[in-house]
Coordinates of C-alpha atoms and ligand atoms in Angstrom, one line a residue:
M1 CA -15.8 192.3 123.0
L2 CA -13.8 189.6 121.6
R3 CA -12.1 191.9 119.3
T4 CA -11.2 194.3 122.2
L5 CA -9.8 191.6 124.0
L6 CA -7.7 190.1 121.3
L7 CA -6.3 193.6 120.4
Y8 CA -5.7 193.9 124.1
L9 CA -3.6 190.6 124.2
S10 CA -1.7 191.6 120.9
G11 CA 0.1 194.3 123.2
R12 CA 0.9 191.9 126.0
D13 CA 4.0 189.9 126.7
F14 CA 2.7 186.7 128.3
P15 CA 0.5 185.2 125.6
K16 CA 3.2 186.5 123.1
R17 CA 6.0 184.2 124.8
L18 CA 3.5 181.3 124.9
L19 CA 2.3 181.6 121.2
L20 CA 5.9 182.2 119.9
R21 CA 7.1 179.2 121.6
S22 CA 4.5 176.9 120.4
A23 CA 4.8 174.8 117.2
L24 CA 1.1 174.9 116.8
G25 CA 0.9 178.6 117.2
R26 CA 3.6 178.8 114.5
K27 CA 1.6 176.4 112.4
V28 CA -1.6 178.4 112.5
A29 CA 0.1 181.7 112.0
S30 CA 1.5 180.3 108.8
R31 CA -1.6 180.8 107.2
F32 CA -1.0 184.7 107.3
I33 CA 2.8 184.7 107.3
A34 CA 5.0 183.6 104.6
G35 CA 7.7 182.1 107.0
E36 CA 10.5 183.5 109.3
T37 CA 13.4 184.1 106.8
L38 CA 13.6 186.2 103.8
D39 CA 14.2 183.1 101.8
D40 CA 10.9 182.0 102.7
A41 CA 9.2 185.1 101.8
I42 CA 11.0 185.3 98.4
R43 CA 9.7 181.9 97.5
V44 CA 6.1 183.2 98.2
V45 CA 6.9 186.4 96.2
R46 CA 8.1 184.2 93.1
R47 CA 5.0 182.1 93.2
L48 CA 2.6 185.1 93.7
N49 CA 4.3 186.9 90.9
A50 CA 4.1 183.8 88.7
E51 CA 0.5 183.9 89.2
G52 CA 0.2 187.3 88.2
F53 CA -0.1 189.2 91.5
D54 CA 2.2 192.2 92.5
V55 CA 3.5 191.9 96.2
T56 CA 4.5 194.2 99.1
L57 CA 6.9 192.6 101.5
D58 CA 6.5 193.4 105.0
Y59 CA 9.4 192.5 107.7
L60 CA 7.4 192.0 110.8
G61 CA 8.3 194.2 113.7
E62 CA 7.0 197.4 115.4
S63 CA 7.3 199.4 118.6
V64 CA 11.0 199.3 118.5
L65 CA 12.5 201.0 121.6
D66 CA 16.1 200.0 121.0
P67 CA 17.9 202.6 118.6
A68 CA 20.4 199.5 117.5
A69 CA 17.2 197.4 116.5
A70 CA 15.7 200.1 114.6
E71 CA 19.0 200.5 112.6
E72 CA 19.0 196.4 112.1
A73 CA 15.5 196.6 110.8
T74 CA 16.6 199.4 108.2
R75 CA 19.6 197.2 107.2
V76 CA 17.2 194.2 106.7
Y77 CA 14.8 196.3 104.7
L78 CA 17.6 197.6 102.4
N79 CA 18.8 194.0 101.8
I80 CA 15.2 193.3 100.9
L81 CA 15.0 196.1 98.3
D82 CA 18.6 194.7 96.8
R83 CA 16.8 191.2 96.6
I84 CA 13.6 192.4 95.0
A85 CA 15.9 194.2 92.3
S86 CA 18.5 191.5 91.9
E87 CA 15.7 188.8 91.4
K88 CA 13.7 191.1 89.4
L89 CA 10.4 190.7 91.5
R90 CA 7.3 192.6 91.2
S91 CA 7.5 193.7 94.8
H92 CA 7.4 196.9 96.9
I93 CA 8.1 197.2 100.6
S94 CA 5.7 198.0 103.6
I95 CA 7.3 199.5 106.7
K96 CA 6.1 200.8 110.0
L97 CA 7.9 203.8 111.2
T98 CA 7.9 202.5 114.9
Q99 CA 10.1 199.6 113.6
L100 CA 12.5 202.3 112.1
G101 CA 12.6 204.2 115.5
L102 CA 9.6 206.6 115.6
D103 CA 8.9 206.0 119.3
I104 CA 12.6 206.7 120.1
D105 CA 13.4 209.7 118.2
E106 CA 11.3 211.1 115.1
A107 CA 14.7 212.3 113.5
Q108 CA 15.9 208.7 113.7
A109 CA 12.8 207.2 111.9
E110 CA 13.1 210.0 109.3
R111 CA 16.8 209.3 108.6
N112 CA 16.1 205.4 108.4
L113 CA 13.0 206.1 106.1
R114 CA 15.1 208.3 103.8
A115 CA 17.7 205.5 103.3
L116 CA 15.0 203.2 102.4
W117 CA 13.2 205.4 99.9
E118 CA 16.3 206.6 98.4
R119 CA 17.6 203.1 97.7
A120 CA 13.9 202.2 96.4
A121 CA 14.2 205.2 94.0
A122 CA 17.5 203.9 92.6
L123 CA 16.2 200.5 92.2
R124 CA 12.7 201.7 90.8
T125 CA 10.5 200.4 93.4
F126 CA 8.4 201.7 96.1
V127 CA 8.0 201.9 99.8
R128 CA 4.6 202.1 101.6
I129 CA 4.4 203.5 105.2
D130 CA 1.8 201.4 107.0
M131 CA -0.4 203.4 109.5
E132 CA -0.3 202.2 113.1
S133 CA -2.5 203.2 116.0
S134 CA -3.8 206.7 116.5
T135 CA -1.1 207.6 118.9
H136 CA 1.2 207.7 115.9
T137 CA -1.0 209.2 113.2
D138 CA 0.3 212.8 113.5
A139 CA 3.8 211.7 113.7
T140 CA 3.6 209.3 110.8
L141 CA 2.0 212.0 108.5
R142 CA 4.8 214.4 109.7
V143 CA 7.6 212.1 108.8
F144 CA 5.9 211.3 105.5
R145 CA 5.6 215.0 104.6
A146 CA 8.8 215.7 105.6
A147 CA 10.6 213.2 103.4
Q148 CA 9.2 215.3 100.4
A149 CA 9.8 212.1 98.3
S150 CA 8.4 211.6 95.0
P151 CA 4.8 210.0 95.0
E152 CA 6.5 207.3 92.6
V153 CA 8.5 206.2 95.4
L154 CA 6.9 206.8 98.8
G155 CA 3.3 206.3 99.7
I156 CA 1.2 206.1 102.8
V157 CA -1.8 204.7 104.4
I158 CA -5.1 206.2 105.6
Q159 CA -7.7 204.4 107.6
A160 CA -11.4 204.7 107.0
Y161 CA -12.4 204.2 110.8
L162 CA -10.8 207.5 111.7
Y163 CA -13.1 210.7 111.7
R164 CA -10.1 212.7 110.4
S165 CA -9.3 210.6 107.5
E166 CA -11.5 212.6 104.8
T167 CA -9.5 215.8 105.8
D168 CA -6.1 213.9 105.7
I169 CA -6.8 212.5 102.4
A170 CA -7.9 216.0 101.0
E171 CA -4.6 217.3 102.2
L172 CA -2.5 214.6 101.0
M173 CA -4.0 214.6 97.6
G174 CA -2.9 218.3 97.4
C175 CA 0.7 217.0 97.1
G176 CA -0.1 214.1 95.0
A177 CA 0.5 211.3 97.6
R178 CA -0.3 207.9 96.8
I179 CA -2.6 206.4 99.4
R180 CA -3.6 202.9 100.6
L181 CA -7.1 203.0 101.9
C182 CA -8.0 200.4 104.6
K183 CA -10.6 200.3 107.3
G184 CA -8.2 200.3 110.1
A185 CA -6.8 197.4 112.4
Y186 CA -6.3 198.9 116.0
K187 CA -8.6 199.6 119.0
E188 CA -9.6 203.2 118.8
P189 CA -11.9 205.2 121.0
P190 CA -15.4 206.4 119.8
E191 CA -14.1 210.0 120.4
I192 CA -11.8 209.6 117.1
A193 CA -13.1 206.6 115.2
F194 CA -16.4 205.3 114.2
P195 CA -17.6 202.4 116.5
R196 CA -19.8 200.8 114.3
K197 CA -18.8 198.8 111.3
V198 CA -21.6 200.1 109.1
D199 CA -20.4 203.7 109.5
V200 CA -16.7 202.5 108.8
D201 CA -18.0 200.9 105.7
A202 CA -19.9 203.9 104.6
N203 CA -16.7 206.1 105.2
F204 CA -14.5 203.6 103.4
V205 CA -16.8 204.0 100.0
K206 CA -16.8 207.7 100.5
L207 CA -13.0 207.8 100.6
M208 CA -12.6 205.2 97.9
E209 CA -14.6 207.7 95.7
N210 CA -12.5 210.6 96.6
L211 CA -9.5 208.7 95.8
L212 CA -10.6 207.1 92.6
A213 CA -11.8 210.5 91.3
S214 CA -8.5 212.1 91.9
G215 CA -6.9 210.7 88.9
H216 CA -3.9 209.7 91.0
Y217 CA -2.9 206.2 91.6
H218 CA -4.0 204.7 94.8
A219 CA -4.7 201.2 96.6
I220 CA -7.9 199.9 97.7
A221 CA -7.0 197.5 100.5
T222 CA -9.9 195.3 101.7
H223 CA -11.3 191.6 101.5
D224 CA -14.8 192.9 102.0
P225 CA -16.8 191.9 98.9
K226 CA -19.0 194.8 99.4
M227 CA -16.2 197.4 99.4
V228 CA -14.8 195.5 96.3
A229 CA -18.1 195.7 94.4
A230 CA -18.6 199.5 95.3
T231 CA -15.0 200.1 93.9
L232 CA -15.6 198.2 90.8
E233 CA -19.0 200.0 90.2
F234 CA -17.5 203.4 90.9
A235 CA -14.8 202.8 88.5
R236 CA -17.3 201.4 85.9
A237 CA -19.6 204.3 86.3
R238 CA -16.6 206.9 85.9
G239 CA -14.9 205.2 83.1
I240 CA -11.8 204.7 85.4
A241 CA -9.5 202.0 83.7
A242 CA -8.2 199.0 85.7
E243 CA -4.8 200.1 85.4
R244 CA -5.6 203.5 87.2
F245 CA -5.7 201.9 90.6
E246 CA -4.9 198.4 92.3
F247 CA -6.6 196.1 94.8
Q248 CA -4.5 195.2 97.7
M249 CA -5.1 192.0 100.1
L250 CA -3.4 190.3 102.9
Y251 CA -1.5 187.1 102.1
G252 CA -3.9 184.2 103.0
I253 CA -7.1 186.2 103.1
G254 CA -9.8 186.3 100.3
R255 CA -7.7 184.1 98.0
R256 CA -10.8 183.4 95.7
M257 CA -11.5 187.1 95.5
Q258 CA -7.8 187.8 94.6
R259 CA -7.9 185.2 91.7
E260 CA -11.1 186.4 90.3
L261 CA -10.0 190.0 90.5
L262 CA -6.9 189.1 88.6
Q263 CA -8.9 187.1 86.1
K264 CA -11.1 190.2 85.4
G265 CA -8.0 192.4 84.4
Y266 CA -7.6 194.3 87.8
R267 CA -4.2 194.7 89.5
V268 CA -4.0 192.8 92.8
R269 CA -1.1 193.3 95.2
I270 CA -0.5 190.9 97.9
Y271 CA 0.7 192.0 101.4
V272 CA 3.1 189.3 102.5
P273 CA 4.6 189.6 106.0
Y274 CA 7.5 187.5 107.1
G275 CA 10.0 187.4 110.1
K276 CA 10.0 186.1 113.7
Q277 CA 8.0 188.9 115.2
W278 CA 4.6 187.7 113.9
Y279 CA 2.7 187.9 117.2
S280 CA 1.0 191.2 117.1
Y281 CA 0.3 191.1 113.3
F282 CA -1.3 187.7 114.0
M283 CA -3.4 188.8 116.7
R284 CA -4.6 191.7 114.7
R285 CA -5.9 189.1 111.8
L286 CA -7.4 187.0 114.9
A287 CA -9.5 190.0 116.0
E288 CA -10.7 190.7 112.5
R289 CA -12.4 187.4 112.4
P290 CA -13.4 185.4 115.4
A291 CA -13.7 182.2 113.3
N292 CA -10.0 182.3 113.1
L293 CA -9.8 182.2 116.8
L294 CA -12.0 179.1 116.7
F295 CA -9.6 177.5 114.2
L296 CA -6.7 178.2 116.5
L297 CA -8.7 176.8 119.5
K298 CA -9.8 173.6 117.8
N299 CA -6.2 172.9 116.7
L300 CA -5.2 173.5 120.5
V301 CA -7.5 171.1 121.7
R302 CA -6.7 168.5 119.1
G303 CA -3.1 168.9 120.2
Ligands
FAD401 C1 -3.0 195.3 102.0 C2 -3.5 195.8 103.3 C3 -2.8 196.5 103.9 C4 -3.3 196.8 105.3 N1 -2.7 198.0 106.0 C5 -2.9 198.4 107.1 C6 -2.3 199.4 107.8 O1 -1.4 199.9 107.4 N2 -3.1 200.0 108.9 C7 -3.9 199.3 109.4 O2 -4.5 199.7 110.6 N3 -4.7 198.3 108.8 C8 -4.2 197.8 107.8 N4 -4.7 196.8 106.9 C9 -5.9 195.9 107.9 C10 -7.4 196.6 107.6 O3 -7.3 197.9 108.3 C11 -8.5 195.7 108.1 O4 -8.2 195.6 109.5 C12 -8.5 194.5 107.5 O5 -8.1 194.5 106.1 C13 -9.8 193.9 107.5 O6 -10.8 194.7 106.9 P1 -11.6 194.4 105.6 O7 -11.4 195.5 104.7 O8 -11.0 193.1 104.9 O9 -13.0 194.2 106.0 P2 -13.8 193.3 107.1 O10 -15.2 193.8 107.0 O11 -13.1 193.4 108.3 O12 -13.7 191.9 106.4 C14 -14.6 191.6 105.4 C15 -14.3 190.0 105.2 O13 -12.9 189.8 104.7 C16 -12.8 188.6 105.4 N5 -11.5 188.8 106.3 C17 -11.2 190.0 106.8 N6 -10.0 189.9 107.7 C18 -9.9 188.5 107.8 C19 -9.1 187.8 108.6 N7 -8.1 188.4 109.4 N8 -9.1 186.5 108.5 C20 -10.0 186.0 107.6 N9 -10.9 186.6 106.7 C21 -10.8 187.9 106.8 C22 -13.8 187.9 106.0 O14 -14.6 187.0 105.1 C23 -14.8 189.2 106.3 O15 -16.0 189.0 106.5 C24 -4.3 196.3 105.9 C25 -5.2 195.5 104.9 C26 -4.8 195.1 103.9 C27 -5.6 194.3 103.1

Protein backbone atom coordinates (compact mmCIF):
# COMPACT_ATOMS: atom_id res chain seq x y z
CA MET A 1 0.00 0.00 0.00
CA LEU A 2 2.65 2.47 1.15
CA ARG A 3 4.91 1.55 -1.76
CA THR A 4 2.03 2.12 -4.19
CA LEU A 5 1.25 5.50 -2.62
CA LEU A 6 4.89 6.66 -2.71
CA LEU A 7 5.32 5.55 -6.32
CA TYR A 8 2.09 7.38 -7.18
CA LEU A 9 3.34 10.53 -5.44
CA SER A 10 6.67 10.25 -7.28
CA GLY A 11 4.82 11.34 -10.42
CA ARG A 12 2.79 14.18 -8.82
CA ASP A 13 3.62 17.84 -8.89
CA PHE A 14 2.38 19.15 -5.54
CA PRO A 15 4.54 17.01 -3.18
CA LYS A 16 7.40 17.57 -5.60
CA ARG A 17 7.24 21.36 -5.23
CA LEU A 18 6.83 21.03 -1.46
CA LEU A 19 9.84 18.75 -0.99
CA LEU A 20 12.17 20.48 -3.47
CA ARG A 21 11.57 23.79 -1.67
CA SER A 22 12.19 22.43 1.81
CA ALA A 23 15.71 22.55 3.24
CA LEU A 24 14.86 19.49 5.30
CA GLY A 25 13.77 17.55 2.20
CA ARG A 26 17.14 18.36 0.61
CA LYS A 27 18.97 17.29 3.77
CA VAL A 28 17.21 13.92 3.95
CA ALA A 29 17.62 13.38 0.20
CA SER A 30 21.36 14.03 0.54
CA ARG A 31 21.75 10.53 1.97
CA PHE A 32 21.01 9.20 -1.54
CA ILE A 33 22.14 12.09 -3.75
CA ALA A 34 25.70 13.36 -4.13
CA GLY A 35 24.68 17.01 -4.43
CA GLU A 36 23.15 19.42 -6.90
CA THR A 37 26.24 20.28 -8.98
CA LEU A 38 28.76 18.31 -11.02
CA ASP A 39 31.52 19.52 -8.70
CA ASP A 40 29.64 17.97 -5.75
CA ALA A 41 29.37 14.69 -7.66
CA ILE A 42 33.00 14.69 -8.79
CA ARG A 43 34.13 15.08 -5.15
CA VAL A 44 32.12 11.97 -4.26
CA VAL A 45 33.51 10.03 -7.25
CA ARG A 46 37.08 10.91 -6.25
CA ARG A 47 36.48 9.72 -2.69
CA LEU A 48 34.80 6.47 -3.82
CA ASN A 49 37.56 5.78 -6.36
CA ALA A 50 40.17 6.34 -3.64
CA GLU A 51 38.35 3.78 -1.46
CA GLY A 52 38.49 1.26 -4.32
CA PHE A 53 34.98 1.59 -5.79
CA ASP A 54 34.11 2.15 -9.42
CA VAL A 55 31.28 4.57 -10.12
CA THR A 56 28.50 5.29 -12.57
CA LEU A 57 27.27 8.90 -12.58
CA ASP A 58 23.62 9.79 -13.08
CA TYR A 59 22.63 13.38 -13.90
CA LEU A 60 19.12 13.29 -12.44
CA GLY A 61 16.21 13.95 -14.77
CA GLU A 62 13.54 11.98 -16.64
CA SER A 63 10.26 12.30 -18.54
CA VAL A 64 11.50 15.33 -20.46
CA LEU A 65 8.89 16.74 -22.86
CA ASP A 66 10.75 19.82 -24.10
CA PRO A 67 13.22 19.09 -26.97
CA ALA A 68 15.54 21.87 -25.76
CA ALA A 69 15.74 20.25 -22.31
CA ALA A 70 16.67 16.91 -23.90
CA GLU A 71 19.48 18.61 -25.86
CA GLU A 72 20.64 20.36 -22.69
CA ALA A 73 20.74 17.05 -20.76
CA THR A 74 22.85 15.58 -23.57
CA ARG A 75 25.29 18.52 -23.36
CA VAL A 76 25.54 18.04 -19.60
CA TYR A 77 26.36 14.36 -20.08
CA LEU A 78 29.00 15.15 -22.73
CA ASN A 79 30.59 17.51 -20.21
CA ILE A 80 30.46 14.78 -17.54
CA LEU A 81 32.25 12.37 -19.89
CA ASP A 82 34.94 14.99 -20.54
CA ARG A 83 35.41 15.61 -16.79
CA ILE A 84 35.64 11.85 -16.12
CA ALA A 85 38.40 11.60 -18.73
CA SER A 86 40.30 14.77 -17.82
CA GLU A 87 40.29 13.89 -14.11
CA LYS A 88 41.11 10.24 -14.84
CA LEU A 89 38.16 9.02 -12.77
CA ARG A 90 36.99 5.41 -12.82
CA SER A 91 33.41 6.20 -13.74
CA HIS A 92 30.78 5.38 -16.32
CA ILE A 93 27.55 7.28 -16.91
CA SER A 94 23.97 6.05 -16.48
CA ILE A 95 21.31 7.75 -18.55
CA LYS A 96 17.54 7.59 -18.95
CA LEU A 97 16.27 7.72 -22.51
CA THR A 98 13.26 9.83 -21.49
CA GLN A 99 15.79 12.44 -20.36
CA LEU A 100 17.26 12.39 -23.88
CA GLY A 101 13.85 12.88 -25.52
CA LEU A 102 12.32 9.39 -25.86
CA ASP A 103 8.80 10.67 -25.03
CA ILE A 104 9.10 13.43 -27.64
CA ASP A 105 10.60 11.61 -30.57
CA GLU A 106 12.45 8.29 -30.61
CA ALA A 107 14.79 9.58 -33.31
CA GLN A 108 15.87 12.47 -31.09
CA ALA A 109 16.67 10.08 -28.23
CA GLU A 110 18.63 7.90 -30.67
CA ARG A 111 20.66 10.88 -31.90
CA ASN A 112 21.41 12.10 -28.40
CA LEU A 113 22.35 8.61 -27.27
CA ARG A 114 24.69 8.26 -30.24
CA ALA A 115 26.46 11.51 -29.32
CA LEU A 116 27.04 10.09 -25.84
CA TRP A 117 28.26 6.62 -26.70
CA GLU A 118 30.50 7.92 -29.49
CA ARG A 119 32.13 10.34 -27.01
CA ALA A 120 32.35 7.53 -24.42
CA ALA A 121 34.05 5.30 -27.00
CA ALA A 122 36.59 8.01 -27.84
CA LEU A 123 37.31 8.49 -24.13
CA ARG A 124 37.28 4.76 -23.35
CA THR A 125 34.44 4.80 -20.91
CA PHE A 126 30.90 3.42 -20.93
CA VAL A 127 27.23 4.44 -21.13
CA ARG A 128 24.52 2.45 -19.37
CA ILE A 129 20.89 2.92 -20.35
CA ASP A 130 18.76 2.70 -17.19
CA MET A 131 15.44 0.91 -17.60
CA GLU A 132 12.34 2.96 -16.82
CA SER A 133 8.70 1.92 -16.35
CA SER A 134 7.18 -0.77 -18.57
CA THR A 135 5.58 1.83 -20.88
CA HIS A 136 9.15 2.47 -22.09
CA THR A 137 10.60 -1.06 -22.17
CA ASP A 138 10.03 -1.76 -25.87
CA ALA A 139 11.19 1.67 -27.01
CA THR A 140 14.28 1.49 -24.77
CA LEU A 141 15.26 -1.90 -26.18
CA ARG A 142 14.60 -0.65 -29.74
CA VAL A 143 16.83 2.39 -29.28
CA PHE A 144 19.52 0.26 -27.66
CA ARG A 145 19.50 -2.23 -30.55
CA ALA A 146 19.35 0.49 -33.21
CA ALA A 147 22.53 2.03 -31.79
CA GLN A 148 24.52 -1.10 -32.76
CA ALA A 149 27.24 0.10 -30.42
CA SER A 150 29.99 -2.17 -29.16
CA PRO A 151 29.16 -3.94 -25.87
CA GLU A 152 32.34 -2.35 -24.52
CA VAL A 153 30.72 1.08 -24.82
CA LEU A 154 26.96 0.76 -24.36
CA GLY A 155 24.93 -1.46 -22.03
CA ILE A 156 21.36 -1.86 -20.85
CA VAL A 157 19.34 -2.77 -17.75
CA ILE A 158 16.88 -5.62 -17.26
CA GLN A 159 14.36 -5.77 -14.40
CA ALA A 160 13.74 -9.14 -12.71
CA TYR A 161 10.14 -8.23 -11.79
CA LEU A 162 8.95 -8.33 -15.43
CA TYR A 163 7.76 -11.70 -16.81
CA ARG A 164 9.31 -10.85 -20.18
CA SER A 165 12.84 -10.40 -18.84
CA GLU A 166 14.05 -13.96 -19.32
CA THR A 167 13.25 -13.74 -23.04
CA ASP A 168 14.73 -10.23 -23.30
CA ILE A 169 17.95 -11.42 -21.69
CA ALA A 170 18.21 -14.42 -24.01
CA GLU A 171 17.80 -12.11 -27.05
CA LEU A 172 20.22 -9.49 -25.75
CA MET A 173 22.86 -12.06 -24.94
CA GLY A 174 22.66 -13.21 -28.56
CA CYS A 175 24.37 -9.94 -29.52
CA GLY A 176 26.80 -9.99 -26.58
CA ALA A 177 25.07 -7.14 -24.72
CA ARG A 178 26.32 -6.19 -21.27
CA ILE A 179 23.39 -6.23 -18.89
CA ARG A 180 22.78 -4.74 -15.46
CA LEU A 181 20.28 -6.91 -13.62
CA CYS A 182 18.10 -5.21 -10.99
CA LYS A 183 14.76 -6.08 -9.39
CA GLY A 184 12.85 -3.09 -10.81
CA ALA A 185 11.75 0.12 -9.11
CA TYR A 186 8.40 1.11 -10.66
CA LYS A 187 4.77 0.25 -9.96
CA GLU A 188 3.78 -2.41 -12.48
CA PRO A 189 0.50 -4.34 -12.88
CA PRO A 190 0.33 -8.09 -12.11
CA GLU A 191 -0.43 -8.80 -15.79
CA ILE A 192 3.19 -8.03 -16.66
CA ALA A 193 5.19 -8.21 -13.41
CA PHE A 194 5.50 -10.57 -10.44
CA PRO A 195 3.44 -8.99 -7.66
CA ARG A 196 5.13 -10.96 -4.84
CA LYS A 197 8.67 -10.22 -3.65
CA VAL A 198 9.42 -13.92 -3.24
CA ASP A 199 8.78 -14.45 -6.98
CA VAL A 200 10.81 -11.39 -7.98
CA ASP A 201 13.70 -12.73 -5.90
CA ALA A 202 13.44 -16.22 -7.43
CA ASN A 203 13.45 -14.72 -10.93
CA PHE A 204 16.40 -12.48 -10.01
CA VAL A 205 18.44 -15.56 -8.99
CA LYS A 206 17.47 -17.41 -12.17
CA LEU A 207 18.40 -14.45 -14.41
CA MET A 208 21.62 -13.81 -12.47
CA GLU A 209 22.63 -17.43 -13.17
CA ASN A 210 21.84 -17.04 -16.87
CA LEU A 211 23.95 -13.89 -17.04
CA LEU A 212 26.95 -15.21 -15.13
CA ALA A 213 26.94 -18.49 -17.07
CA SER A 214 27.01 -16.57 -20.38
CA GLY A 215 30.70 -15.70 -20.10
CA HIS A 216 30.00 -12.02 -20.90
CA TYR A 217 30.66 -9.24 -18.41
CA HIS A 218 27.47 -8.29 -16.54
CA ALA A 219 26.48 -6.28 -13.47
CA ILE A 220 24.43 -7.61 -10.57
CA ALA A 221 22.69 -4.60 -9.01
CA THR A 222 21.14 -5.25 -5.62
CA HIS A 223 21.47 -4.51 -1.90
CA ASP A 224 19.68 -7.70 -0.95
CA PRO A 225 22.10 -9.89 1.07
CA LYS A 226 20.26 -13.00 -0.20
CA MET A 227 20.79 -12.02 -3.84
CA VAL A 228 24.43 -11.18 -3.17
CA ALA A 229 24.98 -14.51 -1.38
CA ALA A 230 23.32 -16.42 -4.25
CA THR A 231 25.59 -14.65 -6.74
CA LEU A 232 28.74 -15.41 -4.74
CA GLU A 233 27.67 -19.04 -4.35
CA PHE A 234 26.90 -19.49 -8.06
CA ALA A 235 30.19 -17.88 -9.08
CA ARG A 236 32.08 -20.10 -6.64
CA ALA A 237 30.35 -23.30 -7.79
CA ARG A 238 30.99 -22.48 -11.46
CA GLY A 239 34.54 -21.22 -10.95
CA ILE A 240 33.63 -17.75 -12.29
CA ALA A 241 36.44 -15.38 -11.30
CA ALA A 242 35.70 -12.16 -9.36
CA GLU A 243 36.80 -9.97 -12.29
CA ARG A 244 34.28 -11.58 -14.68
CA PHE A 245 31.33 -9.58 -13.29
CA GLU A 246 30.61 -6.70 -10.95
CA PHE A 247 28.21 -5.80 -8.18
CA GLN A 248 26.44 -2.46 -8.37
CA MET A 249 24.78 -0.60 -5.51
CA LEU A 250 23.20 2.80 -5.05
CA TYR A 251 25.01 5.64 -3.32
CA GLY A 252 24.12 5.65 0.39
CA ILE A 253 22.55 2.17 0.49
CA GLY A 254 24.13 -1.01 1.88
CA ARG A 255 27.42 0.73 2.65
CA ARG A 256 28.76 -2.01 4.90
CA MET A 257 28.07 -4.68 2.27
CA GLN A 258 29.72 -2.49 -0.39
CA ARG A 259 32.92 -2.37 1.67
CA GLU A 260 32.84 -6.07 2.59
CA LEU A 261 32.54 -7.14 -1.06
CA LEU A 262 35.43 -4.88 -2.00
CA GLN A 263 37.55 -6.31 0.81
CA LYS A 264 36.81 -9.83 -0.44
CA GLY A 265 38.20 -8.85 -3.85
CA TYR A 266 34.95 -8.28 -5.78
CA ARG A 267 34.32 -5.36 -8.07
CA VAL A 268 31.74 -2.91 -6.75
CA ARG A 269 30.39 0.02 -8.75
CA ILE A 270 28.44 2.72 -6.95
CA TYR A 271 25.59 4.46 -8.77
CA VAL A 272 25.99 8.14 -7.87
CA PRO A 273 23.10 10.47 -8.78
CA TYR A 274 23.38 14.24 -8.66
CA GLY A 275 21.42 17.26 -9.83
CA LYS A 276 18.44 19.38 -8.92
CA GLN A 277 15.80 16.96 -10.27
CA TRP A 278 16.11 14.51 -7.41
CA TYR A 279 12.42 14.21 -6.47
CA SER A 280 11.34 11.10 -8.46
CA TYR A 281 14.59 9.25 -7.73
CA PHE A 282 14.23 10.03 -4.02
CA MET A 283 10.60 8.89 -3.90
CA ARG A 284 11.54 5.56 -5.50
CA ARG A 285 14.17 5.08 -2.76
CA LEU A 286 11.51 5.85 -0.10
CA ALA A 287 9.13 3.36 -1.70
CA GLU A 288 11.75 0.62 -1.51
CA ARG A 289 12.09 0.92 2.23
CA PRO A 290 9.34 2.36 4.46
CA ALA A 291 11.93 2.97 7.23
CA ASN A 292 13.30 5.76 5.02
CA LEU A 293 9.90 7.44 5.16
CA LEU A 294 9.83 7.18 8.96
CA PHE A 295 13.23 8.88 9.02
CA LEU A 296 11.88 11.71 6.85
CA LEU A 297 8.72 12.09 8.99
CA LYS A 298 10.70 12.05 12.27
CA ASN A 299 12.87 14.87 10.98
CA LEU A 300 9.83 16.81 9.79
CA VAL A 301 8.25 16.57 13.25
CA ARG A 302 11.49 17.64 14.91
CA GLY A 303 11.56 20.59 12.52
C1 LIG B 1 23.13 0.20 -9.30
C2 LIG B 1 21.66 0.12 -9.41
C3 LIG B 1 21.03 0.54 -10.56
C4 LIG B 1 19.65 0.46 -10.68
N1 LIG B 1 19.07 0.78 -11.88
C5 LIG B 1 17.74 0.59 -12.03
C6 LIG B 1 17.10 0.77 -13.29
O1 LIG B 1 17.73 1.12 -14.30
N2 LIG B 1 15.77 0.57 -13.37
C7 LIG B 1 15.02 0.16 -12.28
O2 LIG B 1 13.81 -0.04 -12.42
N3 LIG B 1 15.60 0.00 -11.08
C8 LIG B 1 16.93 0.19 -10.93
N4 LIG B 1 17.50 -0.02 -9.70
C9 LIG B 1 16.65 -0.19 -8.50
C10 LIG B 1 16.24 -1.63 -8.27
O3 LIG B 1 15.37 -2.04 -9.29
C11 LIG B 1 15.57 -1.82 -6.92
O4 LIG B 1 14.43 -1.03 -6.85
C12 LIG B 1 16.46 -1.49 -5.74
O5 LIG B 1 17.77 -1.84 -5.95
C13 LIG B 1 15.96 -2.22 -4.47
O6 LIG B 1 16.05 -3.59 -4.66
P1 LIG B 1 17.15 -4.52 -3.98
O7 LIG B 1 17.71 -5.43 -5.01
O8 LIG B 1 18.15 -3.70 -3.28
O9 LIG B 1 16.33 -5.47 -3.01
P2 LIG B 1 15.24 -5.19 -1.89
O10 LIG B 1 14.67 -6.53 -1.57
O11 LIG B 1 14.32 -4.10 -2.30
O12 LIG B 1 16.10 -4.66 -0.69
C14 LIG B 1 17.02 -5.50 0.00
C15 LIG B 1 17.60 -4.72 1.17
O13 LIG B 1 18.40 -3.64 0.67
C16 LIG B 1 18.21 -2.48 1.48
N5 LIG B 1 17.58 -1.44 0.64
C17 LIG B 1 17.02 -1.59 -0.58
N6 LIG B 1 16.54 -0.40 -1.03
C18 LIG B 1 16.79 0.49 -0.05
C19 LIG B 1 16.55 1.87 0.09
N7 LIG B 1 15.93 2.58 -0.86
N8 LIG B 1 16.95 2.49 1.24
C20 LIG B 1 17.59 1.80 2.21
N9 LIG B 1 17.85 0.48 2.12
C21 LIG B 1 17.46 -0.16 1.01
C22 LIG B 1 17.32 -2.89 2.62
O14 LIG B 1 18.15 -3.31 3.68
C23 LIG B 1 16.54 -4.04 2.05
O15 LIG B 1 16.06 -4.93 3.02
C24 LIG B 1 18.88 0.00 -9.57
C25 LIG B 1 19.52 -0.45 -8.43
C26 LIG B 1 20.87 -0.42 -8.33
C27 LIG B 1 21.52 -0.94 -7.10
